[in-house]
Coordinates of C-alpha atoms in Angstrom, one line a residue:
X1 CA 101.9 -76.3 1.5
X2 CA 100.9 -74.3 4.7
X3 CA 99.5 -76.4 7.3
X4 CA 96.0 -75.5 8.4
X5 CA 96.7 -76.6 12.0
X6 CA 98.1 -74.1 14.5
X7 CA 101.6 -74.2 15.6
X8 CA 102.6 -74.7 19.2
X9 CA 103.2 -71.0 19.7
X10 CA 99.8 -69.8 18.6
X11 CA 96.8 -69.6 20.9
X12 CA 93.3 -70.2 19.9
X13 CA 91.2 -67.2 19.2
X14 CA 87.8 -67.4 20.6
X15 CA 85.1 -65.7 23.0
X16 CA 85.3 -65.2 26.7
X17 CA 84.3 -68.2 28.9
X18 CA 81.3 -68.0 31.2
X19 CA 83.7 -67.8 34.1
X20 CA 85.6 -64.8 32.6
X21 CA 82.3 -63.0 32.0
X22 CA 81.1 -63.4 35.5
X23 CA 84.4 -62.3 36.9
X24 CA 84.2 -59.1 34.7
X25 CA 80.7 -58.4 35.7
X26 CA 81.7 -58.8 39.3
X27 CA 84.6 -56.5 39.0
X28 CA 82.5 -53.8 37.2
X29 CA 79.8 -54.1 40.0
X30 CA 82.4 -53.6 42.7
X31 CA 83.9 -50.6 41.0
X32 CA 80.5 -49.1 40.7
X33 CA 79.6 -49.8 44.2
X34 CA 82.9 -48.2 45.4
X35 CA 82.5 -45.0 43.1
X36 CA 78.9 -44.4 43.7
X37 CA 79.4 -43.0 47.1
X38 CA 82.4 -40.9 46.2
X39 CA 80.3 -39.5 43.1
X40 CA 77.5 -38.7 45.6
X41 CA 79.9 -36.8 47.8
X42 CA 81.5 -34.9 44.8
X43 CA 78.0 -34.0 43.6
X44 CA 76.9 -32.8 47.2
X45 CA 80.1 -30.6 47.5
X46 CA 79.6 -29.2 44.2
X47 CA 76.1 -28.2 45.2
X48 CA 77.1 -26.8 48.4
X49 CA 79.8 -24.9 46.5
X50 CA 77.3 -23.4 44.2
X51 CA 75.0 -22.4 46.7
X52 CA 77.6 -20.6 48.8
X53 CA 78.6 -18.7 45.6
X54 CA 75.0 -17.6 45.0
X55 CA 74.9 -16.4 48.7
X56 CA 78.1 -14.6 48.3
X57 CA 76.8 -12.9 45.2
X58 CA 73.7 -11.7 47.0
X59 CA 75.8 -10.6 50.0
X60 CA 77.8 -8.4 47.7
X61 CA 74.7 -6.9 46.2
X62 CA 73.6 -6.0 49.8
X63 CA 76.9 -4.3 50.4
X64 CA 76.4 -2.3 47.2
X65 CA 73.0 -1.4 48.4
X66 CA 74.6 -0.2 51.6
X67 CA 76.9 2.0 49.7
X68 CA 74.1 3.6 47.9
X69 CA 72.0 4.2 51.0
X70 CA 74.4 5.7 53.5
X71 CA 75.3 2.2 55.0
X72 CA 71.9 0.9 55.7
X73 CA 70.8 -2.8 55.3
X74 CA 67.7 -3.1 53.0
X75 CA 65.1 -0.8 54.6
X76 CA 62.1 -0.9 51.9
X77 CA 59.2 -1.1 54.6
X78 CA 57.8 1.9 56.4
X79 CA 57.5 0.6 60.0
X80 CA 54.7 3.1 60.7
X81 CA 52.5 1.3 58.3
X82 CA 50.6 -2.2 58.5
X83 CA 50.3 -2.9 54.9
X84 CA 52.8 -2.8 52.0
X85 CA 53.0 -3.3 48.4
X86 CA 56.4 -4.2 46.9
X87 CA 56.4 -3.5 43.1
X88 CA 58.7 -4.7 40.3
X89 CA 57.9 -2.0 37.8
X90 CA 60.0 -3.5 35.1
X91 CA 58.0 -6.7 35.1
X92 CA 54.5 -5.2 36.0
X93 CA 54.2 -7.3 39.1
X94 CA 53.6 -6.5 42.8
X95 CA 53.4 -8.3 46.0
X96 CA 51.1 -7.1 48.9
X97 CA 52.3 -8.0 52.5
X98 CA 50.9 -7.4 55.9
X99 CA 53.7 -8.5 58.4
X100 CA 56.6 -6.2 58.7
X101 CA 59.0 -9.1 59.3
X102 CA 58.2 -10.7 56.1
X103 CA 60.7 -8.2 54.5
X104 CA 63.4 -10.8 55.4
X105 CA 61.9 -13.2 52.8
X106 CA 61.0 -10.9 49.9
X107 CA 64.0 -8.6 50.0
X108 CA 64.9 -9.9 46.6
X109 CA 61.6 -8.7 45.0
X110 CA 62.2 -5.4 46.5
X111 CA 65.8 -4.9 45.1
X112 CA 64.9 -6.8 41.9
X113 CA 64.4 -3.6 39.6
X114 CA 67.6 -1.7 41.0
X115 CA 70.1 -4.6 41.4
X116 CA 68.9 -7.7 39.6
X117 CA 67.6 -6.4 36.2
X118 CA 64.1 -6.9 37.4
X119 CA 64.5 -10.7 37.7
X120 CA 62.5 -11.8 40.7
X121 CA 63.5 -15.3 40.1
X122 CA 67.2 -14.7 39.4
X123 CA 69.3 -17.9 40.0
X124 CA 71.4 -16.2 42.6
X125 CA 68.3 -16.2 45.0
X126 CA 68.3 -20.0 45.3
X127 CA 70.3 -22.9 46.4
X128 CA 71.5 -24.8 43.3
X129 CA 69.5 -27.8 44.2
X130 CA 66.3 -26.0 44.1
X131 CA 64.7 -26.5 40.8
X132 CA 61.5 -24.8 41.3
X133 CA 61.8 -20.9 40.9
X134 CA 58.3 -19.6 40.4
X135 CA 57.7 -16.0 41.0
X136 CA 57.4 -13.3 41.8
X137 CA 57.9 -14.8 45.3
X138 CA 60.5 -14.7 47.9
X139 CA 63.7 -16.6 48.4
X140 CA 65.0 -19.3 51.0
X141 CA 68.0 -17.2 51.4
X142 CA 66.6 -15.1 54.4
X143 CA 67.7 -11.6 55.4
X144 CA 67.7 -12.0 59.2
X145 CA 64.8 -10.4 61.3
X146 CA 67.4 -8.5 63.4
X147 CA 68.1 -6.0 60.5
X148 CA 64.7 -4.8 60.7
X149 CA 64.6 -3.5 64.2
X150 CA 67.0 -1.7 66.8
X151 CA 69.6 -3.8 68.6
X152 CA 67.8 -3.2 71.9
X153 CA 64.6 -5.0 70.3
X154 CA 66.6 -8.2 70.4
X155 CA 67.1 -8.3 74.3
X156 CA 64.1 -9.2 76.0
X157 CA 64.9 -6.8 78.9
X158 CA 65.0 -3.8 76.5
X159 CA 62.4 -4.7 74.0
X160 CA 59.6 -2.3 74.3
X161 CA 57.7 -2.6 71.1
X162 CA 56.9 -1.7 67.6
X163 CA 58.6 1.7 68.1
X164 CA 61.9 -0.1 67.8
X165 CA 61.1 -1.2 64.2
X166 CA 63.8 0.7 62.2
X167 CA 66.5 0.4 59.5
X168 CA 69.8 -0.9 60.9
X169 CA 73.4 0.1 59.4
X170 CA 76.6 -1.7 58.5
X171 CA 78.6 0.4 61.1
X172 CA 76.4 -1.2 63.9
X173 CA 77.8 -4.7 63.2
X174 CA 80.5 -5.6 65.8
X175 CA 81.3 -9.3 64.6
X176 CA 81.2 -9.2 60.8
X177 CA 82.8 -12.7 60.5
X178 CA 80.3 -14.1 62.9
X179 CA 77.2 -12.2 61.8
X180 CA 75.0 -13.8 59.2
X181 CA 73.8 -11.5 56.4
X182 CA 71.8 -14.1 54.7
X183 CA 70.9 -17.6 55.9
X184 CA 69.9 -20.4 53.7
X185 CA 67.0 -22.1 55.5
X186 CA 66.4 -24.7 52.7
X187 CA 68.5 -27.3 54.6
X188 CA 66.6 -26.8 57.7
X189 CA 63.3 -27.3 55.9
X190 CA 64.3 -30.6 54.4
X191 CA 66.4 -31.9 57.3
X192 CA 68.3 -35.1 56.4
X193 CA 67.7 -34.8 52.7
X194 CA 69.9 -31.6 52.6
X195 CA 73.4 -31.9 51.0
X196 CA 75.9 -32.3 53.9
X197 CA 73.7 -33.1 56.7
X198 CA 76.1 -33.5 59.7
X199 CA 76.0 -34.8 63.4
X200 CA 75.5 -31.2 64.7
X201 CA 72.3 -30.8 62.6
X202 CA 71.8 -29.8 59.0
X203 CA 74.6 -27.7 57.4
X204 CA 73.3 -24.1 57.3
X205 CA 74.9 -22.0 54.5
X206 CA 75.0 -18.4 54.9
X207 CA 76.7 -15.1 53.7
X208 CA 78.5 -13.2 56.4
X209 CA 78.6 -9.3 57.1
X210 CA 82.3 -9.5 56.3
X211 CA 81.5 -10.5 52.7
X212 CA 82.4 -14.2 53.2
X213 CA 80.1 -17.3 52.8
X214 CA 80.5 -20.6 54.5
X215 CA 78.4 -23.4 56.0
X216 CA 78.1 -24.4 59.7
X217 CA 76.0 -26.8 61.4
X218 CA 72.9 -25.8 63.7
X219 CA 75.0 -26.7 66.8
X220 CA 77.6 -24.1 65.7
X221 CA 75.2 -21.3 65.8
X222 CA 74.6 -19.4 69.0
X223 CA 71.0 -19.4 70.4
X224 CA 68.8 -16.5 69.3
X225 CA 66.2 -14.5 71.0
X226 CA 64.0 -16.9 72.5
X227 CA 60.8 -15.2 71.5
X228 CA 61.9 -14.5 67.9
X229 CA 60.2 -11.3 66.9
X230 CA 57.9 -11.3 69.9
X231 CA 54.0 -11.7 70.2
X232 CA 52.9 -9.2 67.5
X233 CA 50.6 -9.0 64.4
X234 CA 53.9 -8.2 62.5
X235 CA 55.7 -11.3 63.6
X236 CA 56.3 -14.5 61.5
X237 CA 58.3 -16.2 64.2
X238 CA 57.2 -16.5 67.8
X239 CA 60.3 -18.1 68.9
X240 CA 63.8 -18.9 67.6
X241 CA 62.6 -20.8 64.6
X242 CA 65.7 -20.8 62.5
X243 CA 69.2 -20.3 63.4
X244 CA 71.0 -17.1 62.4
X245 CA 67.9 -15.0 62.3
X246 CA 67.4 -13.6 65.8
X247 CA 70.7 -13.0 67.4
X248 CA 70.7 -11.7 71.0
X249 CA 71.7 -7.9 70.6
X250 CA 70.5 -7.9 66.9
X251 CA 73.1 -6.4 64.4
X252 CA 75.5 -5.9 67.3
X253 CA 75.3 -9.6 68.3
X254 CA 76.8 -12.8 67.1
X255 CA 75.3 -15.6 65.2
X256 CA 78.1 -18.2 65.2
X257 CA 80.0 -19.5 68.1

């Protein structure tokens, strides 16, 4: 008859002891504590990469626009006027603006029909972390103000006034790798909450005139024209509000150190 007692080589089968459970919980908590910052960094980098991809895509479209319009940067506002209506015919919508330099904020609306299938809220117009995309509005990827006026306008000693408002051209760019084509100002608006905030200020993502895209801190940017677009009823910045928008020398100048 087989004995019901366990032999010397057999261990008792039972549940975990309280001590073992506590140790297990402590180990799991430790692993979570170690992994959470890492996961946060991975997520932040993924968001930054996605935003740069969107900027690069928009920059490529602006390059195509230049090919279609004799090398011009977007020039959809007649500088001789004081009021403009931007229409997206395919969507039956329009935007009225009364300041010339607002063109840098609504370029996406002006180009929507011809280059973005009429989508004024195309996902490429936004950083990936921006969930709200109501339209037909502008984009936080700003086309720098320097593209809307002659290079001489962006030096205080040669600025004369509104007669210098005009289209600018790709061939005028002297430092394409250091010239911002689109600037993501969302990080500057939310400050420390922006992904990748660094010691030199918020990381500012941008598309460059050479077709690349990357991020640099505020400190990595050169100071722009101190008075922004100047004192005018067509101005939206009366000083160098955001980096990358008002380079000294305009399209011929350099935004990055």
